[in-house]
mmCIF file of C-alpha atoms in Angstrom:
data_model
loop_
_atom_site.group_PDB
_atom_site.id
_atom_site.type_symbol
_atom_site.label_atom_id
_atom_site.label_comp_id
_atom_site.label_asym_id
_atom_site.label_seq_id
_atom_site.Cartn_x
_atom_site.Cartn_y
_atom_site.Cartn_z
ATOM 1 C CA MET A 47 -74.851 37.398 -132.618
ATOM 2 C CA LYS A 48 -71.384 36.813 -131.171
ATOM 3 C CA LEU A 49 -68.621 38.064 -133.441
ATOM 4 C CA LYS A 50 -65.118 36.681 -133.917
ATOM 5 C CA GLY A 51 -62.101 38.489 -135.314
ATOM 6 C CA TYR A 52 -58.353 38.980 -135.145
ATOM 7 C CA ARG A 53 -56.616 41.437 -132.817
ATOM 8 C CA ARG A 54 -53.550 42.981 -134.426
ATOM 9 C CA SER A 55 -50.391 44.124 -132.683
ATOM 10 C CA ASP A 56 -51.353 47.746 -133.490
ATOM 11 C CA GLY A 57 -54.670 47.373 -131.622
ATOM 12 C CA LYS A 58 -56.894 47.207 -134.711
ATOM 13 C CA THR A 59 -59.430 44.437 -135.349
ATOM 14 C CA GLY A 60 -59.697 42.435 -138.565
ATOM 15 C CA ILE A 61 -62.118 39.787 -139.803
ATOM 16 C CA ARG A 62 -59.744 38.039 -142.223
ATOM 17 C CA ASN A 63 -56.150 36.889 -141.686
ATOM 18 C CA LYS A 64 -54.085 37.398 -144.832
ATOM 19 C CA VAL A 65 -50.475 38.024 -145.794
ATOM 20 C CA LEU A 66 -50.147 40.719 -148.456
ATOM 21 C CA ILE A 67 -47.601 40.517 -151.264
ATOM 22 C CA LEU A 68 -47.512 44.226 -152.110
ATOM 23 C CA PRO A 69 -46.249 45.481 -155.500
ATOM 24 C CA THR A 70 -44.995 49.053 -155.336
ATOM 25 C CA CYS A 71 -45.348 49.583 -159.087
ATOM 26 C CA ALA A 72 -46.448 48.043 -162.373
ATOM 27 C CA CYS A 73 -43.003 46.536 -162.941
ATOM 28 C CA SER A 74 -43.149 44.388 -159.796
ATOM 29 C CA SER A 75 -46.803 43.372 -160.108
ATOM 30 C CA GLU A 76 -46.384 40.166 -162.120
ATOM 31 C CA THR A 77 -43.581 39.017 -159.839
ATOM 32 C CA CYS A 78 -45.864 39.560 -156.843
ATOM 33 C CA MET A 79 -48.692 37.624 -158.486
ATOM 34 C CA LYS A 80 -46.336 34.678 -159.094
ATOM 35 C CA ILE A 81 -45.182 34.768 -155.458
ATOM 36 C CA SER A 82 -48.748 34.808 -154.160
ATOM 37 C CA ALA A 83 -49.744 31.913 -156.442
ATOM 38 C CA LEU A 84 -47.094 29.764 -154.748
ATOM 39 C CA VAL A 85 -48.085 30.431 -151.129
ATOM 40 C CA GLU A 86 -51.567 29.721 -149.760
ATOM 41 C CA GLY A 87 -52.839 32.390 -147.410
ATOM 42 C CA THR A 88 -51.328 35.286 -149.356
ATOM 43 C CA VAL A 89 -53.004 37.840 -151.612
ATOM 44 C CA SER A 90 -51.659 40.192 -154.253
ATOM 45 C CA PHE A 91 -52.898 42.324 -157.124
ATOM 46 C CA THR A 92 -51.846 44.212 -160.230
ATOM 47 C CA ASN A 93 -50.688 47.740 -159.448
ATOM 48 C CA GLN A 94 -50.627 49.857 -162.608
ATOM 49 C CA ASN A 95 -49.266 52.886 -160.740
ATOM 50 C CA GLY A 96 -46.171 53.709 -158.687
ATOM 51 C CA CYS A 97 -44.138 55.513 -161.334
ATOM 52 C CA SER A 98 -44.507 58.087 -164.146
ATOM 53 C CA GLN A 99 -47.130 59.960 -162.140
ATOM 54 C CA THR A 100 -47.725 63.522 -160.983
ATOM 55 C CA ASN A 101 -47.163 64.298 -157.307
ATOM 56 C CA LYS A 102 -50.898 64.219 -156.575
ATOM 57 C CA ASP A 103 -51.272 60.797 -158.180
ATOM 58 C CA VAL A 104 -48.164 59.499 -156.416
ATOM 59 C CA GLN A 105 -49.863 60.458 -153.143
ATOM 60 C CA TYR A 106 -53.048 58.587 -154.129
ATOM 61 C CA THR A 107 -50.911 55.519 -154.838
ATOM 62 C CA ILE A 108 -48.947 55.793 -151.594
ATOM 63 C CA ASP A 109 -52.120 56.223 -149.521
ATOM 64 C CA THR A 110 -53.661 53.126 -151.110
ATOM 65 C CA LEU A 111 -50.601 50.876 -150.821
ATOM 66 C CA VAL A 112 -49.862 51.899 -147.239
ATOM 67 C CA GLY A 113 -53.545 51.643 -146.335
ATOM 68 C CA PHE A 114 -53.776 48.140 -147.777
ATOM 69 C CA ALA A 115 -50.883 46.994 -145.593
ATOM 70 C CA ALA A 116 -52.335 48.720 -142.537
ATOM 71 C CA ASN A 117 -55.814 47.248 -143.063
ATOM 72 C CA PRO A 118 -56.710 45.081 -140.050
ATOM 73 C CA ASN A 119 -57.495 42.092 -142.310
ATOM 74 C CA ILE A 120 -53.774 41.917 -143.145
ATOM 75 C CA TYR A 121 -51.459 40.091 -140.732
ATOM 76 C CA GLY A 122 -48.244 41.192 -142.398
ATOM 77 C CA THR A 123 -46.843 42.452 -145.687
ATOM 78 C CA ILE A 124 -43.991 41.628 -148.051
ATOM 79 C CA VAL A 125 -43.268 44.751 -150.102
ATOM 80 C CA VAL A 126 -41.768 44.066 -153.533
ATOM 81 C CA GLY A 127 -40.353 46.895 -155.620
ATOM 82 C CA LEU A 128 -38.369 47.071 -158.827
ATOM 83 C CA GLY A 129 -35.680 49.451 -157.599
ATOM 84 C CA CYS A 130 -35.960 52.583 -159.751
ATOM 85 C CA GLU A 131 -39.630 53.527 -159.279
ATOM 86 C CA VAL A 132 -40.969 56.624 -157.504
ATOM 87 C CA CYS A 133 -42.914 54.565 -154.940
ATOM 88 C CA SER A 134 -39.868 52.590 -153.814
ATOM 89 C CA ALA A 135 -40.015 49.603 -151.494
ATOM 90 C CA ALA A 136 -37.993 51.548 -148.913
ATOM 91 C CA LYS A 137 -40.366 54.528 -149.007
ATOM 92 C CA ILE A 138 -43.527 52.406 -148.860
ATOM 93 C CA GLY A 139 -42.039 50.222 -146.127
ATOM 94 C CA GLU A 140 -41.127 53.244 -144.022
ATOM 95 C CA LEU A 141 -44.616 54.731 -144.317
ATOM 96 C CA ILE A 142 -46.230 51.396 -143.436
ATOM 97 C CA ARG A 143 -44.074 51.228 -140.299
ATOM 98 C CA GLN A 144 -45.219 54.716 -139.328
ATOM 99 C CA ARG A 145 -48.837 53.574 -139.459
ATOM 100 C CA THR A 146 -48.613 50.056 -138.019
ATOM 101 C CA ASN A 147 -46.179 47.769 -136.215
ATOM 102 C CA LYS A 148 -47.353 44.606 -137.981
ATOM 103 C CA PRO A 149 -44.751 42.312 -139.642
ATOM 104 C CA ILE A 150 -43.200 43.683 -142.847
ATOM 105 C CA GLU A 151 -40.406 42.672 -145.215
ATOM 106 C CA GLU A 152 -38.987 44.538 -148.230
ATOM 107 C CA LEU A 153 -37.484 43.137 -151.430
ATOM 108 C CA VAL A 154 -36.109 44.871 -154.530
ATOM 109 C CA ILE A 155 -36.078 42.924 -157.795
ATOM 110 C CA GLN A 156 -32.985 44.692 -159.136
ATOM 111 C CA GLU A 157 -31.061 43.660 -156.002
ATOM 112 C CA GLU A 158 -32.330 40.104 -155.446
ATOM 113 C CA GLY A 159 -31.249 38.425 -158.676
ATOM 114 C CA GLY A 160 -34.168 39.497 -160.838
ATOM 115 C CA THR A 161 -37.550 37.813 -160.908
ATOM 116 C CA ILE A 162 -36.360 34.302 -160.056
ATOM 117 C CA GLY A 163 -34.162 35.418 -157.155
ATOM 118 C CA THR A 164 -36.916 37.630 -155.789
ATOM 119 C CA ILE A 165 -39.529 34.894 -156.018
ATOM 120 C CA GLU A 166 -37.246 32.424 -154.258
ATOM 121 C CA LYS A 167 -36.566 34.762 -151.349
ATOM 122 C CA ALA A 168 -40.137 36.081 -151.139
ATOM 123 C CA VAL A 169 -41.667 32.594 -151.056
ATOM 124 C CA LYS A 170 -39.500 31.683 -148.054
ATOM 125 C CA LEU A 171 -40.518 34.880 -146.267
ATOM 126 C CA ALA A 172 -44.174 34.360 -147.173
ATOM 127 C CA LEU A 173 -44.189 30.775 -145.909
ATOM 128 C CA LYS A 174 -42.790 31.941 -142.569
ATOM 129 C CA MET A 175 -45.256 34.836 -142.325
ATOM 130 C CA THR A 176 -48.326 32.734 -143.211
ATOM 131 C CA GLU A 177 -47.255 30.166 -140.619
ATOM 132 C CA GLU A 178 -47.094 32.927 -138.012
ATOM 133 C CA ALA A 179 -50.467 34.263 -139.159
ATOM 134 C CA SER A 180 -52.046 30.829 -138.756
ATOM 135 C CA CYS A 181 -51.157 30.931 -135.057
ATOM 136 C CA VAL A 182 -53.150 34.119 -134.433
ATOM 137 C CA PRO A 183 -56.302 33.060 -132.538
ATOM 138 C CA GLN A 184 -59.773 34.369 -133.271
ATOM 139 C CA VAL A 185 -61.160 36.333 -130.328
ATOM 140 C CA ASP A 186 -64.499 37.816 -129.357
ATOM 141 C CA ILE A 187 -65.006 41.240 -130.920
ATOM 142 C CA GLU A 188 -67.761 43.860 -130.840
ATOM 143 C CA TRP A 189 -69.770 45.609 -133.547
ATOM 144 C CA ASN A 190 -68.181 48.920 -132.551
ATOM 145 C CA GLU A 191 -64.850 47.650 -133.908
ATOM 146 C CA ILE A 192 -66.198 47.177 -137.435
ATOM 147 C CA ILE A 193 -65.590 49.627 -140.286
ATOM 148 C CA LEU A 194 -67.936 48.924 -143.197
ATOM 149 C CA GLY A 195 -67.635 50.276 -146.728
ATOM 150 C CA THR A 196 -70.655 50.866 -148.966
ATOM 151 C CA GLU A 197 -70.741 50.839 -152.758
ATOM 152 C CA CYS A 198 -73.208 50.793 -155.634
ATOM 153 C CA GLY A 199 -72.557 50.087 -159.292
ATOM 154 C CA GLY A 200 -74.478 48.896 -162.305
ATOM 155 C CA THR A 201 -77.381 50.822 -160.824
ATOM 156 C CA ASP A 202 -80.934 50.385 -162.089
ATOM 157 C CA ALA A 203 -84.307 51.625 -160.862
ATOM 158 C CA THR A 204 -84.462 48.882 -158.218
ATOM 159 C CA SER A 205 -81.271 50.089 -156.514
ATOM 160 C CA GLY A 206 -82.692 53.330 -155.155
ATOM 161 C CA ILE A 207 -86.039 51.843 -154.099
ATOM 162 C CA ALA A 208 -84.938 48.488 -152.678
ATOM 163 C CA ALA A 209 -81.267 47.497 -152.460
ATOM 164 C CA ASN A 210 -79.879 50.830 -151.233
ATOM 165 C CA PRO A 211 -82.601 51.442 -148.595
ATOM 166 C CA VAL A 212 -82.019 47.889 -147.292
ATOM 167 C CA MET A 213 -78.291 48.565 -147.161
ATOM 168 C CA GLY A 214 -78.956 51.905 -145.472
ATOM 169 C CA ASN A 215 -80.992 50.202 -142.759
ATOM 170 C CA THR A 216 -78.119 47.765 -142.183
ATOM 171 C CA CYS A 217 -75.710 50.698 -141.957
ATOM 172 C CA ASP A 218 -77.962 52.422 -139.418
ATOM 173 C CA ARG A 219 -77.902 49.264 -137.312
ATOM 174 C CA LEU A 220 -74.099 49.234 -137.342
ATOM 175 C CA VAL A 221 -73.926 52.920 -136.389
ATOM 176 C CA TRP A 222 -76.427 52.310 -133.568
ATOM 177 C CA GLU A 223 -73.928 49.703 -132.309
ATOM 178 C CA GLN A 224 -71.211 52.409 -132.349
ATOM 179 C CA GLY A 225 -69.573 51.003 -135.484
ATOM 180 C CA THR A 226 -68.389 52.935 -138.548
ATOM 181 C CA VAL A 227 -69.862 53.199 -142.058
ATOM 182 C CA ILE A 228 -68.123 54.768 -145.063
ATOM 183 C CA LEU A 229 -70.228 56.421 -147.771
ATOM 184 C CA SER A 230 -68.142 57.044 -150.900
ATOM 185 C CA GLU A 231 -68.489 58.017 -154.608
ATOM 186 C CA THR A 232 -68.507 61.826 -154.457
ATOM 187 C CA PRO A 233 -69.485 62.356 -158.134
ATOM 188 C CA GLU A 234 -72.649 60.409 -157.419
ATOM 189 C CA PHE A 235 -73.717 62.871 -154.712
ATOM 190 C CA ILE A 236 -74.341 65.523 -157.383
ATOM 191 C CA GLY A 237 -77.939 66.712 -157.165
ATOM 192 C CA ALA A 238 -78.308 65.298 -153.645
ATOM 193 C CA GLU A 239 -75.318 66.927 -151.956
ATOM 194 C CA HIS A 240 -77.550 69.435 -150.140
ATOM 195 C CA ILE A 241 -79.355 66.539 -148.435
ATOM 196 C CA LEU A 242 -76.070 65.063 -147.189
ATOM 197 C CA ALA A 243 -74.802 68.482 -146.132
ATOM 198 C CA ALA A 244 -77.949 69.005 -144.049
ATOM 199 C CA ARG A 245 -77.153 65.749 -142.223
ATOM 200 C CA ALA A 246 -73.625 66.829 -141.239
ATOM 201 C CA CYS A 247 -73.054 67.120 -137.501
ATOM 202 C CA THR A 248 -71.469 70.579 -137.931
ATOM 203 C CA LYS A 249 -71.806 73.410 -140.448
ATOM 204 C CA GLU A 250 -68.112 73.058 -141.279
ATOM 205 C CA LEU A 251 -68.618 69.430 -142.296
ATOM 206 C CA GLY A 252 -71.677 70.374 -144.322
ATOM 207 C CA ASP A 253 -69.637 72.996 -146.161
ATOM 208 C CA LYS A 254 -66.924 70.396 -146.769
ATOM 209 C CA ILE A 255 -69.435 68.032 -148.391
ATOM 210 C CA LEU A 256 -70.582 70.800 -150.726
ATOM 211 C CA ALA A 257 -66.946 71.694 -151.450
ATOM 212 C CA ILE A 258 -65.826 68.202 -152.491
ATOM 213 C CA VAL A 259 -68.794 67.911 -154.858
ATOM 214 C CA LYS A 260 -68.001 71.324 -156.379
ATOM 215 C CA GLU A 261 -64.367 70.285 -156.785
ATOM 216 C CA TRP A 262 -65.463 67.297 -158.896
ATOM 217 C CA GLU A 263 -67.694 69.470 -161.047
ATOM 218 C CA ASP A 264 -64.891 72.033 -161.504
ATOM 219 C CA TYR A 265 -62.436 69.264 -162.369
ATOM 220 C CA MET A 266 -64.710 68.054 -165.152
ATOM 221 C CA LYS A 267 -64.988 71.610 -166.500
ATOM 222 C CA LEU A 268 -61.191 71.833 -166.489
ATOM 223 C CA LEU A 269 -61.157 68.778 -168.735
ATOM 224 C CA LYS A 270 -63.781 70.436 -170.940
ATOM 225 C CA THR A 271 -66.329 67.735 -170.230
ATOM 226 C CA ASP A 272 -69.328 67.118 -167.996
ATOM 227 C CA LEU A 273 -70.007 64.229 -165.633
ATOM 228 C CA ARG A 274 -73.460 63.998 -167.154
ATOM 229 C CA ASP A 275 -71.928 63.048 -170.512
ATOM 230 C CA SER A 276 -71.147 59.574 -169.181
ATOM 231 C CA ASN A 277 -73.176 59.347 -165.988
ATOM 232 C CA PRO A 278 -75.743 57.774 -165.923
ATOM 233 C CA SER A 279 -74.051 55.066 -167.952
ATOM 234 C CA PRO A 280 -75.807 53.238 -170.822
ATOM 235 C CA GLY A 281 -76.514 50.360 -168.438
ATOM 236 C CA ASN A 282 -78.012 52.744 -165.863
ATOM 237 C CA LYS A 283 -80.337 54.184 -168.517
ATOM 238 C CA GLN A 284 -81.362 50.746 -169.721
ATOM 239 C CA GLY A 285 -82.208 49.952 -166.112
ATOM 240 C CA GLY A 286 -84.541 52.925 -165.809
ATOM 241 C CA ILE A 287 -82.321 55.738 -164.472
ATOM 242 C CA SER A 288 -83.121 59.035 -166.208
ATOM 243 C CA SER A 289 -80.569 61.489 -164.779
ATOM 244 C CA LEU A 290 -77.506 61.863 -162.570
ATOM 245 C CA GLU A 291 -79.640 63.631 -159.951
ATOM 246 C CA GLU A 292 -82.080 60.699 -159.838
ATOM 247 C CA LYS A 293 -79.157 58.287 -159.531
ATOM 248 C CA SER A 294 -77.660 60.391 -156.714
ATOM 249 C CA LEU A 295 -80.900 60.422 -154.730
ATOM 250 C CA GLY A 296 -80.839 56.616 -154.770
ATOM 251 C CA CYS A 297 -77.098 56.453 -154.127
ATOM 252 C CA ILE A 298 -77.153 58.321 -150.810
ATOM 253 C CA TYR A 299 -79.703 55.871 -149.374
ATOM 254 C CA LYS A 300 -76.774 53.452 -148.919
ATOM 255 C CA GLY A 301 -75.470 55.455 -145.970
ATOM 256 C CA GLY A 302 -78.687 55.211 -143.975
ATOM 257 C CA THR A 303 -80.157 58.059 -141.952
ATOM 258 C CA THR A 304 -77.612 58.878 -139.246
ATOM 259 C CA PRO A 305 -75.624 62.148 -139.062
ATOM 260 C CA VAL A 306 -72.419 62.555 -141.060
ATOM 261 C CA MET A 307 -69.601 62.591 -138.498
ATOM 262 C CA ASP A 308 -66.563 63.202 -140.720
ATOM 263 C CA VAL A 309 -65.347 63.750 -144.288
ATOM 264 C CA VAL A 310 -61.985 62.256 -145.299
ATOM 265 C CA GLY A 311 -59.861 62.234 -148.430
ATOM 266 C CA CYS A 312 -59.596 59.345 -150.873
ATOM 267 C CA GLY A 313 -57.831 56.391 -149.235
ATOM 268 C CA LYS A 314 -57.153 58.283 -145.999
ATOM 269 C CA GLU A 315 -57.437 56.483 -142.666
ATOM 270 C CA VAL A 316 -60.915 56.586 -141.128
ATOM 271 C CA LYS A 317 -60.744 57.333 -137.409
ATOM 272 C CA SER A 318 -64.262 58.544 -136.540
ATOM 273 C CA LYS A 319 -67.196 56.459 -135.417
ATOM 274 C CA GLY A 320 -70.562 56.682 -137.138
ATOM 275 C CA LEU A 321 -71.205 57.668 -140.763
ATOM 276 C CA VAL A 322 -68.104 58.960 -142.572
ATOM 277 C CA ILE A 323 -67.955 60.307 -146.135
ATOM 278 C CA MET A 324 -64.853 59.455 -148.170
ATOM 279 C CA ASP A 325 -64.101 61.573 -151.241
ATOM 280 C CA THR A 326 -63.640 58.861 -153.877
ATOM 281 C CA PRO A 327 -64.334 58.467 -157.605
ATOM 282 C CA GLY A 328 -67.574 56.870 -158.698
ATOM 283 C CA ASN A 329 -65.656 53.955 -160.234
ATOM 284 C CA ASP A 330 -66.617 50.855 -158.237
ATOM 285 C CA THR A 331 -63.201 49.217 -158.020
ATOM 286 C CA ALA A 332 -61.318 52.429 -157.216
ATOM 287 C CA SER A 333 -63.863 53.366 -154.561
ATOM 288 C CA LEU A 334 -63.741 49.937 -152.904
ATOM 289 C CA CYS A 335 -59.934 50.062 -152.851
ATOM 290 C CA ALA A 336 -59.944 53.533 -151.303
ATOM 291 C CA MET A 337 -62.255 52.352 -148.513
ATOM 292 C CA ALA A 338 -60.096 49.280 -147.880
ATOM 293 C CA ALA A 339 -57.094 51.602 -147.643
ATOM 294 C CA GLY A 340 -59.067 53.708 -145.171
ATOM 295 C CA GLY A 341 -59.550 50.692 -142.904
ATOM 296 C CA ALA A 342 -62.821 49.082 -144.011
ATOM 297 C CA VAL A 343 -62.771 45.372 -143.134
ATOM 298 C CA ALA A 344 -65.851 44.545 -145.260
ATOM 299 C CA ALA A 345 -68.094 46.220 -147.817
ATOM 300 C CA ILE A 346 -71.663 45.907 -149.041
ATOM 301 C CA PHE A 347 -72.097 46.557 -152.758
ATOM 302 C CA SER A 348 -75.493 46.986 -154.409
ATOM 303 C CA SER A 349 -75.946 46.395 -158.131
ATOM 304 C CA GLY A 350 -79.220 46.355 -160.021
ATOM 305 C CA ARG A 351 -77.582 45.178 -163.240
ATOM 306 C CA GLY A 352 -75.194 42.798 -161.436
ATOM 307 C CA THR A 353 -71.407 42.710 -161.036
ATOM 308 C CA PRO A 354 -68.749 40.123 -160.118
ATOM 309 C CA VAL A 355 -66.348 42.662 -158.522
ATOM 310 C CA GLY A 356 -64.486 41.761 -155.320
ATOM 311 C CA ASN A 357 -61.450 43.029 -153.427
ATOM 312 C CA PRO A 358 -58.219 41.349 -152.258
ATOM 313 C CA ILE A 359 -58.188 43.067 -148.861
ATOM 314 C CA MET A 360 -61.782 42.763 -147.651
ATOM 315 C CA PRO A 361 -64.863 40.632 -148.344
ATOM 316 C CA VAL A 362 -67.489 42.310 -150.521
ATOM 317 C CA ILE A 363 -71.145 41.375 -149.980
ATOM 318 C CA LYS A 364 -73.120 41.851 -153.203
ATOM 319 C CA ILE A 365 -76.846 42.680 -153.072
ATOM 320 C CA THR A 366 -79.469 43.514 -155.694
ATOM 321 C CA GLY A 367 -83.043 44.732 -155.688
ATOM 322 C CA ASN A 368 -83.630 43.159 -159.094
ATOM 323 C CA HIS A 369 -84.855 39.569 -158.789
ATOM 324 C CA SER A 370 -84.088 38.837 -162.443
ATOM 325 C CA THR A 371 -80.476 39.908 -161.882
ATOM 326 C CA PHE A 372 -80.269 37.723 -158.778
ATOM 327 C CA GLU A 373 -81.498 34.687 -160.696
ATOM 328 C CA LYS A 374 -79.130 35.310 -163.618
ATOM 329 C CA MET A 375 -76.083 35.994 -161.412
ATOM 330 C CA LYS A 376 -76.533 33.751 -158.377
ATOM 331 C CA CYS A 377 -72.835 32.887 -158.500
ATOM 332 C CA ASN A 378 -72.028 36.572 -157.880
ATOM 333 C CA ILE A 379 -74.884 38.012 -155.784
ATOM 334 C CA ASP A 380 -75.146 37.246 -152.057
ATOM 335 C CA PHE A 381 -78.469 38.866 -151.158
ATOM 336 C CA ASP A 382 -81.780 39.411 -152.963
ATOM 337 C CA ALA A 383 -83.582 42.559 -151.788
ATOM 338 C CA SER A 384 -86.389 42.324 -154.353
ATOM 339 C CA PRO A 385 -89.060 41.280 -151.793
ATOM 340 C CA VAL A 386 -89.164 44.996 -150.848
ATOM 341 C CA ILE A 387 -90.391 45.861 -154.360
ATOM 342 C CA GLU A 388 -92.810 42.933 -154.345
ATOM 343 C CA GLY A 389 -94.307 44.172 -151.074
ATOM 344 C CA LYS A 390 -93.478 40.935 -149.282
ATOM 345 C CA GLN A 391 -91.026 42.491 -146.798
ATOM 346 C CA SER A 392 -90.103 45.977 -145.648
ATOM 347 C CA ALA A 393 -86.682 47.595 -146.030
ATOM 348 C CA GLU A 394 -86.355 47.404 -142.242
ATOM 349 C CA GLU A 395 -87.063 43.659 -142.177
ATOM 350 C CA MET A 396 -84.616 42.981 -144.977
ATOM 351 C CA GLY A 397 -82.084 45.352 -143.396
ATOM 352 C CA GLU A 398 -82.133 43.149 -140.315
ATOM 353 C CA GLN A 399 -81.507 40.078 -142.498
ATOM 354 C CA LEU A 400 -78.631 41.789 -144.307
ATOM 355 C CA PHE A 401 -77.173 42.824 -140.939
ATOM 356 C CA SER A 402 -77.305 39.166 -139.911
ATOM 357 C CA LEU A 403 -75.506 38.177 -143.132
ATOM 358 C CA LEU A 404 -72.848 40.799 -142.383
ATOM 359 C CA GLY A 405 -72.336 39.138 -139.011
ATOM 360 C CA GLN A 406 -71.920 35.752 -140.682
ATOM 361 C CA VAL A 407 -69.342 37.184 -143.099
ATOM 362 C CA ILE A 408 -67.490 38.783 -140.195
ATOM 363 C CA ASN A 409 -67.403 35.339 -138.573
ATOM 364 C CA GLY A 410 -65.844 33.765 -141.661
ATOM 365 C CA LYS A 411 -68.597 32.980 -144.150
ATOM 366 C CA LYS A 412 -67.174 33.528 -147.629
ATOM 367 C CA THR A 413 -68.896 35.949 -149.951
ATOM 368 C CA LYS A 414 -69.514 34.890 -153.550
ATOM 369 C CA ALA A 415 -66.663 37.168 -154.668
ATOM 370 C CA GLU A 416 -64.295 35.539 -152.159
ATOM 371 C CA ALA A 417 -65.297 32.041 -153.232
ATOM 372 C CA LEU A 418 -64.584 32.912 -156.866
ATOM 373 C CA GLY A 419 -61.332 34.711 -156.044
ATOM 374 C CA MET A 420 -62.500 38.044 -157.473
ATOM 375 C CA ASN A 421 -59.788 40.538 -156.459
ATOM 376 C CA GLU A 422 -60.033 43.558 -158.744
ATOM 377 C CA VAL A 423 -57.892 46.604 -157.874
ATOM 378 C CA ALA A 424 -57.875 50.159 -159.234
ATOM 379 C CA ILE A 425 -56.117 53.128 -157.639
ATOM 380 C CA SER A 426 -57.646 56.560 -158.082
ATOM 381 C CA ARG A 427 -55.889 58.910 -160.527
ATOM 382 C CA TYR A 428 -56.107 62.662 -161.030
ATOM 383 C CA CYS A 429 -54.002 62.884 -164.203
ATOM 384 C CA ASN A 430 -52.826 60.690 -167.056
ATOM 385 C CA PHE A 431 -49.435 58.982 -166.765
ATOM 386 C CA THR A 432 -46.559 61.359 -167.390
#
C-alpha cells in the first residue's frame, strides 16, 4: 500500500494536518476552546494543569504541551496563556521552538484585552495559519516514518486472547518495516515485567524495565495503597479478568514479539526505531496523550468492554475481541477481532487486516473517534494540586 503524509519543516512526517490552539493552563482552556470552535482546521482541549503543581508535575505538563505542538500531525501552534501561571506562554513557546521550527504564535489573555480581545486576535492568527496549512501538499511516505502508539482499556477476557494478539501482529509488521511502536501503561506490566525485561536488547534496558515497574509499586506503598486494590477494575472483573497479573499477561501482547529497543519517560520524545516502552500511567487518556507528546502519529486501542475515547492530536483506531461489544458500540469501534475467538481467522490473518486498516487511516480515512470528534485529554500527575 502506498502511503501519503505531510513533511514538516523540522523533517518529521505527519498523517494529519492540524493547527493547535494550545492552552498553557486551566485558566486559558475555555478561551482556547472558543477560539478553536470558530476556526475549522484547528483543535484544542481542556488543560486542567499548568499551575499550582509540584515541580515534577510541572515537568509532566510541560513535556505534554511541548510534545503536542511538536507532534508531526500539527502544522503550527497558537499558544494561549493567562499571564500569571507557572507554565507561561513565553516558557512553553520557547521550549516548543527548541524542539521544532514549525509556525508558532503566543498570546496572553491578561495582555490582549481579556477573553474577547484574545479571541479576536487568535482567530485572525488561526485563519492565517490554517490557510497556510491547507497549502501543504501530501507526499509519498514510508512505513519507517510512522510512530504508532498502543493502548488497552476496558479490558475483558477477549482482549488478551484476541484483540491484543491481533494488535501485536500489526505492531510486528510495522517494526519489520523499520517503523516504531510504543508500548505504554507501566502499572499494567506488573506480573509480566520479567517477560518484557527478557526481550530487551541489552541488560541495561531490561534492568530499566524492572526498575520502572518497581517505582510504580513503591509509589503506591508510599500512598499506603496497592495497585491491586483498584486494578483489575470492576469492569475488568465482570469481563472475566481475575488478577492484575492475568491482565498484564494480556496487556503486553499489544507490543508484539520484537525486541525492546528503548525505554523513555512519560511524554518524552521517542527517537528509536522498533519497539519502545514509555513509562506512563495505566489511565487510557493520560497514556494516549503521553504517546502523542512522544511523537506518535496514530494509536491502536483495544477494549473488550468498549470505549469512545479519542485524542485531539492523533487518530485512535479502536478494536475489540468481543463481538457483542462491537455490535453494541459500532459507532465507536473500528475493528472486530472476534473471529480469532470463533476460530474463523488466525491472529496473523487479522493482524494483516488491521495493518491494512492502519494504512487507510494514515492515508486519511477517519476513525470512529475522529468522526465523532472525541478529543479527550488527561496529563499525567504525580501529586495532588498544591
